């Protein structure tokens, strides 16, 4: 073992040889030599005694004894921690420049343990925001017992150790401590202070302290480098140049062939500053005088000349290098190649590098290959690059091989030469740095049947690169070549099997996929991913049963399906077999698997308008049951699912949670758009604006979709003007203006059209034209719909002509909208003619909306025969009628004065044929047909059937029946209906079996309907007393609308009139 007896500034080694102890010679310090002769004799005797002991332990005990008894102030330090690292202050001061090669910071000596404790203590104080006085006291506590020279060294070490977290307080404390203790600052201390001022970016303080140091003791080269760095940072070119001669020695000493990173960075900053000041020639003169025209400096000068586009100065630099007999390095030649602007210039630079013996260097070949690719090199340049390969010795670096082989890509100057290069000058080179090149060589080997080369390429690649090769070939649907790569893999892992299986499925070769699956099973390489891949393939082809069999085989093989397996099965079930979805979810949970974000997204994606209410609630329950918190993507999906399903109650609940303590932190504009849309669907424009302002407050830039959601939310809630103003605001913002498009404007057009503000529709349309927005079919369909709504069909031909000029073909919606306009104008014949034109276009087939629009036109004018003809044509075309069709047909029969049975027979036949379950709108029209025929009893029978079918009545249901009852002068029936509608006791006997909440229409019965019914009971049914009692009861009903006060006065006056007796009840 090695033992060190160390004093300040010197180290005393003592080596003990294992298993052999001879009389040991100890190097003694002056203090040891000065001991009395008797003490020396005692020590010598002890050494004599110990020489007989043949163990290292006794040597170690002797070292401790010697240290404790004789050299109490000396420390024992392990050689492993000291050798080669401990440098005295004097040694540092004598080093050229006093800097480590890697940077500008002074080299620190090995600090005593107290110094490391000091650094930790001071750092802790800085973290608490300590003041200068507190820091000075801390320095005194740790350093007061040390000799003065060690105190200065310790403070210097502190400045260097904390330079990344240096503060003005710490710097002032260090200077204050040195001054207060009367210490003599060393050159290293001065440089530490200067470096601190530089880090704190205090140029004035740096300059003042620098002048003070120079006046007292001058600057070492390392200090001059700091002075130059400060001058460059302050863009003080004159000050930086003034330091050149002082830093030259340090730069050249540490540079060698290439400068250190820190020196190179400072030098390039100096050159850039000279270019900015137009003083590059002056810089060259100073560099020449300072002896800094060297290989490394010329390299950077050439590079900066190209960066600044100065060919004149480039020539000057090259001439100066020649005059100074400085050869260009490989990097300099590479810079010349990279900076050349034309292929001919690149070729000249390549030839120059070759003539100077640098052609085979990595930097030159790489630069030449990249330049040849960028300039779409001609044959001579490509051949020159290939020639450089011959000059190189040893295998080429991967990046060099990749750059050269890229010239052999299709369309490149060496196209078709990949294999020749790889087997020739690039033999033995690795291709792992570039997947495209690897695929290129593999392709060439396959095409030429050189499977030995393919085997080399594949064998040299790791499994991830082998998989990348298989995937690359699969993307070109080259399954046979994928198999060739697979065969070339020496170790066929499950990862590689799965890649080939993916390739088979991508190429739609299920036979090959099943073969690979069997092979993987035989080789015991099939894992869960293997099964999941095959399961996904079977599901995509619609083979759900086969997928389920694979799950069973998976279990038989000792593998359990994971969340991915069930996610694929659930996704397929939503598309093909919705009834199986929740069974799969239950099975998933039974396997101990918990639904993840993907599961929830799949379930929410499957929610639509036709989804059962229970499905929506179960999907949301799965989302809420997740252990991990909901993120903003899932929140967006929840909102979209509630909107699609029309479950505003659930949407309201979700948004209320978002306003609470557990709100999801939203950072994406897309999620903000979903929430804005959700509030828009709820009609809550106040929250729409709050969400928009919250997004702006967080400095989140909206996307075009977000802006579209905002404008749509405003326009669809009756305030298209606010939407238009928002658009104009964004148009005035240069950053937001590109987001505005015709689709966003379209929401405003639709809003104005629905508000029947057609003047604003055409004003906005002209503005869109002036802004040169790109119109779409949606824009024109909205404008044509406005024409239909405003009965201004004369504008339609011009819009259709404009569509033709913009190469926009009308779609089904366009035709249906025009047909609607014709029908509203009593031009059903024109609408039918347009239908015939539409059928001539093979790309357009009339859909349900088209036929329903025409049927509605026929119903409007009582055209029974034509309507029946259209119904027959509709069914023959394979277009299935819907509830909307039935509601129109009932209206058609009623307005065509057909017998009441005709309406019921139409509904019965079509429901049986197309499995239609009547909705409230069809039932309402049937009841209206009954009351129109004076058959109130049958109308109540229809109501009973509707309630049995669990179809909730709406406001129109009660309006139709109340009018029928009043018209039939049946006050009791009207009163029973009204009581049921507002939730009062005494509802109609036919409604008594149903719950109060179910009988009440959503949103309540409008005040106008109630007033009309009460007035009808009082006037037409001659029962003012009943009407007055009902009025009092309705006003006491919870949630009833406010009624006109004059209504009660009117009914009361009629009740008190003696001339008009009340009807008997």
PDB file of N, CA and C in Angstrom, residues 886-915:
ATOM      1  N   UNK A 886     -92.313   9.496 -42.056  1.00  0.00           N
ATOM      2  CA  UNK A 886     -93.654   9.165 -41.576  1.00  0.00           C
ATOM      3  C   UNK A 886     -94.410  10.410 -41.141  1.00  0.00           C
ATOM      4  N   UNK A 887     -93.723  11.325 -40.463  1.00  0.00           N
ATOM      5  CA  UNK A 887     -94.402  12.547 -40.021  1.00  0.00           C
ATOM      6  C   UNK A 887     -94.886  13.364 -41.216  1.00  0.00           C
ATOM      7  N   UNK A 888     -94.075  13.380 -42.285  1.00  0.00           N
ATOM      8  CA  UNK A 888     -94.474  14.105 -43.499  1.00  0.00           C
ATOM      9  C   UNK A 888     -95.638  13.394 -44.187  1.00  0.00           C
ATOM     10  N   UNK A 889     -95.604  12.055 -44.215  1.00  0.00           N
ATOM     11  CA  UNK A 889     -96.681  11.303 -44.875  1.00  0.00           C
ATOM     12  C   UNK A 889     -98.012  11.481 -44.144  1.00  0.00           C
ATOM     13  N   UNK A 890     -97.980  11.514 -42.809  1.00  0.00           N
ATOM     14  CA  UNK A 890     -99.216  11.756 -42.054  1.00  0.00           C
ATOM     15  C   UNK A 890     -99.764  13.140 -42.377  1.00  0.00           C
ATOM     16  N   UNK A 891     -98.836  14.110 -42.459  1.00  0.00           N
ATOM     17  CA  UNK A 891     -99.265  15.467 -42.833  1.00  0.00           C
ATOM     18  C   UNK A 891     -99.833  15.487 -44.245  1.00  0.00           C
ATOM     19  N   UNK A 892     -99.200  14.714 -45.167  1.00  0.00           N
ATOM     20  CA  UNK A 892     -99.679  14.635 -46.554  1.00  0.00           C
ATOM     21  C   UNK A 892    -101.101  14.067 -46.606  1.00  0.00           C
ATOM     22  N   UNK A 893    -101.339  13.002 -45.885  1.00  0.00           N
ATOM     23  CA  UNK A 893    -102.680  12.391 -45.894  1.00  0.00           C
ATOM     24  C   UNK A 893    -103.713  13.337 -45.304  1.00  0.00           C
ATOM     25  N   UNK A 894    -103.330  14.030 -44.240  1.00  0.00           N
ATOM     26  CA  UNK A 894    -104.277  14.934 -43.578  1.00  0.00           C
ATOM     27  C   UNK A 894    -104.632  16.115 -44.472  1.00  0.00           C
ATOM     28  N   UNK A 895    -103.617  16.702 -45.106  1.00  0.00           N
ATOM     29  CA  UNK A 895    -103.870  17.883 -45.935  1.00  0.00           C
ATOM     30  C   UNK A 895    -104.495  17.510 -47.275  1.00  0.00           C
ATOM     31  N   UNK A 896    -104.320  16.238 -47.660  1.00  0.00           N
ATOM     32  CA  UNK A 896    -104.964  15.787 -48.893  1.00  0.00           C
ATOM     33  C   UNK A 896    -106.390  15.302 -48.619  1.00  0.00           C
ATOM     34  N   UNK A 897    -106.836  15.487 -47.372  1.00  0.00           N
ATOM     35  CA  UNK A 897    -108.198  15.123 -46.977  1.00  0.00           C
ATOM     36  C   UNK A 897    -108.482  13.643 -47.198  1.00  0.00           C
ATOM     37  N   UNK A 898    -107.469  12.853 -46.903  1.00  0.00           N
ATOM     38  CA  UNK A 898    -107.649  11.407 -46.983  1.00  0.00           C
ATOM     39  C   UNK A 898    -108.307  10.898 -45.698  1.00  0.00           C
ATOM     40  N   UNK A 899    -108.934   9.751 -45.762  1.00  0.00           N
ATOM     41  CA  UNK A 899    -109.539   9.206 -44.541  1.00  0.00           C
ATOM     42  C   UNK A 899    -108.482   9.024 -43.458  1.00  0.00           C
ATOM     43  N   UNK A 900    -108.949   9.123 -42.235  1.00  0.00           N
ATOM     44  CA  UNK A 900    -108.024   9.034 -41.100  1.00  0.00           C
ATOM     45  C   UNK A 900    -107.275   7.709 -41.095  1.00  0.00           C
ATOM     46  N   UNK A 901    -107.932   6.648 -41.535  1.00  0.00           N
ATOM     47  CA  UNK A 901    -107.292   5.336 -41.543  1.00  0.00           C
ATOM     48  C   UNK A 901    -106.067   5.295 -42.452  1.00  0.00           C
ATOM     49  N   UNK A 902    -106.018   6.172 -43.466  1.00  0.00           N
ATOM     50  CA  UNK A 902    -104.893   6.174 -44.406  1.00  0.00           C
ATOM     51  C   UNK A 902    -103.585   6.508 -43.683  1.00  0.00           C
ATOM     52  N   UNK A 903    -103.659   7.475 -42.780  1.00  0.00           N
ATOM     53  CA  UNK A 903    -102.451   7.855 -42.031  1.00  0.00           C
ATOM     54  C   UNK A 903    -101.962   6.697 -41.166  1.00  0.00           C
ATOM     55  N   UNK A 904    -102.912   6.057 -40.465  1.00  0.00           N
ATOM     56  CA  UNK A 904    -102.522   4.971 -39.574  1.00  0.00           C
ATOM     57  C   UNK A 904    -101.994   3.770 -40.348  1.00  0.00           C
ATOM     58  N   UNK A 905    -102.599   3.491 -41.511  1.00  0.00           N
ATOM     59  CA  UNK A 905    -102.141   2.349 -42.318  1.00  0.00           C
ATOM     60  C   UNK A 905    -100.729   2.588 -42.859  1.00  0.00           C
ATOM     61  N   UNK A 906    -100.459   3.810 -43.304  1.00  0.00           N
ATOM     62  CA  UNK A 906     -99.111   4.136 -43.787  1.00  0.00           C
ATOM     63  C   UNK A 906     -98.078   3.882 -42.672  1.00  0.00           C
ATOM     64  N   UNK A 907     -98.377   4.354 -41.480  1.00  0.00           N
ATOM     65  CA  UNK A 907     -97.437   4.187 -40.361  1.00  0.00           C
ATOM     66  C   UNK A 907     -97.257   2.714 -40.001  1.00  0.00           C
ATOM     67  N   UNK A 908     -98.366   1.978 -39.961  1.00  0.00           N
ATOM     68  CA  UNK A 908     -98.285   0.562 -39.599  1.00  0.00           C
ATOM     69  C   UNK A 908     -97.469  -0.226 -40.609  1.00  0.00           C
ATOM     70  N   UNK A 909     -97.729   0.015 -41.909  1.00  0.00           N
ATOM     71  CA  UNK A 909     -97.023  -0.737 -42.953  1.00  0.00           C
ATOM     72  C   UNK A 909     -95.525  -0.430 -42.952  1.00  0.00           C
ATOM     73  N   UNK A 910     -95.185   0.842 -42.912  1.00  0.00           N
ATOM     74  CA  UNK A 910     -93.768   1.222 -42.996  1.00  0.00           C
ATOM     75  C   UNK A 910     -93.001   0.854 -41.728  1.00  0.00           C
ATOM     76  N   UNK A 911     -93.662   0.950 -40.573  1.00  0.00           N
ATOM     77  CA  UNK A 911     -92.988   0.547 -39.321  1.00  0.00           C
ATOM     78  C   UNK A 911     -92.677  -0.946 -39.334  1.00  0.00           C
ATOM     79  N   UNK A 912     -93.625  -1.733 -39.824  1.00  0.00           N
ATOM     80  CA  UNK A 912     -93.417  -3.178 -39.882  1.00  0.00           C
ATOM     81  C   UNK A 912     -92.315  -3.539 -40.875  1.00  0.00           C
ATOM     82  N   UNK A 913     -92.265  -2.819 -41.986  1.00  0.00           N
ATOM     83  CA  UNK A 913     -91.301  -3.147 -43.040  1.00  0.00           C
ATOM     84  C   UNK A 913     -89.883  -2.712 -42.687  1.00  0.00           C
ATOM     85  N   UNK A 914     -89.756  -1.538 -42.056  1.00  0.00           N
ATOM     86  CA  UNK A 914     -88.417  -0.980 -41.818  1.00  0.00           C
ATOM     87  C   UNK A 914     -88.066  -0.909 -40.328  1.00  0.00           C
ATOM     88  N   UNK A 915     -88.844  -1.573 -39.489  1.00  0.00           N
ATOM     89  CA  UNK A 915     -88.560  -1.646 -38.052  1.00  0.00           C
ATOM     90  C   UNK A 915     -88.384  -0.259 -37.437  1.00  0.00           C
TER      91      UNK A 915
END
